Short mmCIF file of C-alpha atoms in Angstrom, two decimals:
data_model
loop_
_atom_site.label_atom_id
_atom_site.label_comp_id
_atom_site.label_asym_id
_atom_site.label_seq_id
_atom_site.Cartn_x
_atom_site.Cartn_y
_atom_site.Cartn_z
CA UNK A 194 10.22 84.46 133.94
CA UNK A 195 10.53 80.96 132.83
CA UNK A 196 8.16 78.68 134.27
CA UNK A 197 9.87 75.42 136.56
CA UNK A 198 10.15 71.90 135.15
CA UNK A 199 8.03 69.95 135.88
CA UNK A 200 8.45 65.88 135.99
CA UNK A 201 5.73 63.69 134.48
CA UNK A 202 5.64 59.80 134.71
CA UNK A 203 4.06 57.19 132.58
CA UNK A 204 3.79 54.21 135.18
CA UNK A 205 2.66 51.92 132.60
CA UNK A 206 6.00 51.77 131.81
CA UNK A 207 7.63 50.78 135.67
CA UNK A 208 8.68 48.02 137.15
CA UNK A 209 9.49 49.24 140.48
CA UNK A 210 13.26 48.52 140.37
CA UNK A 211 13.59 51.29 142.58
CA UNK A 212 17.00 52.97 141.27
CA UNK A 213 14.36 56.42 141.01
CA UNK A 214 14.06 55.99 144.41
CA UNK A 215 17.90 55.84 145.64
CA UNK A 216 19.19 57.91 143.00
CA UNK A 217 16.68 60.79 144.33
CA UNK A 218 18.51 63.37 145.98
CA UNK A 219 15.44 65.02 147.38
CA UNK A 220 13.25 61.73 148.29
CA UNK A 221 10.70 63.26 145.83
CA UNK A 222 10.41 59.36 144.35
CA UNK A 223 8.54 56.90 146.70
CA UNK A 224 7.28 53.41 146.05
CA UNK A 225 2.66 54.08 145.64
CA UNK A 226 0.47 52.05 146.76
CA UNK A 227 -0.92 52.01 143.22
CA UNK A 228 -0.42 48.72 140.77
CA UNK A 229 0.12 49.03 137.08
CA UNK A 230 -1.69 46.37 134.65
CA UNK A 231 1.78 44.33 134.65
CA UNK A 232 1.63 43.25 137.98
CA UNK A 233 4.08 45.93 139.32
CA UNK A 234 3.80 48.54 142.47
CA UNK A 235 4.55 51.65 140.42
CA UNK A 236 6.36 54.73 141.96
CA UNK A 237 5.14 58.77 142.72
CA UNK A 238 6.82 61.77 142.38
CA UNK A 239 6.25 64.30 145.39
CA UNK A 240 5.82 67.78 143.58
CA UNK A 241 6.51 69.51 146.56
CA UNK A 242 9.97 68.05 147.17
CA UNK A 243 10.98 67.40 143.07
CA UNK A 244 13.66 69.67 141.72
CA UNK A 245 13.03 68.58 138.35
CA UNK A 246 17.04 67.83 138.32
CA UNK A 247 16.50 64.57 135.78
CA UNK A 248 18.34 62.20 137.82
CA UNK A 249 15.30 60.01 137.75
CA UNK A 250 15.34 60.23 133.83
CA UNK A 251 18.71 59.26 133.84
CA UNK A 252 18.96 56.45 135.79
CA UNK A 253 15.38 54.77 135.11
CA UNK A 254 16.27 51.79 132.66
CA UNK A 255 11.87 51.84 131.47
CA UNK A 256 11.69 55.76 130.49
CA UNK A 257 9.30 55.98 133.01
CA UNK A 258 10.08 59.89 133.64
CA UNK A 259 9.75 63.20 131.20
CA UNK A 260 10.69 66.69 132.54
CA UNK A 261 9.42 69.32 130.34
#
């Protein structure tokens, strides 16, 4: 049995545009609390809710997302 996808971030790399977060079709991708060392509030990725579908990948303009 294959194990699931799983979606890791590198939030160095965001600027909070927020097209994760819209694109999302689970609302896995919320805005944290956490700021990155450029100044920006950096998004999380709900494990629970993710799918692992690459939307987030696709639309993110920083590479901000991997699923592997």
């Amino acid at each position: 049995m294959k194990a699931k996808e799983k979606v890791y971030t590198d939030v160095a790399r965001c600027k909070g545009c927020g097209y994760c977060i819209q694109a999302c079709p689970k609302q896995a991708v919320t805005v944290s609390d956490h700021i990155n060392e450029n100044g920006y509030n950096v998004i999380q990725v709900d494990e629970n809710n993710c799918i692992a579908c690459g939307i987030c990948y696709r639309v993110c303009p920083d590479y901000v997302f991997e699923i592997r």
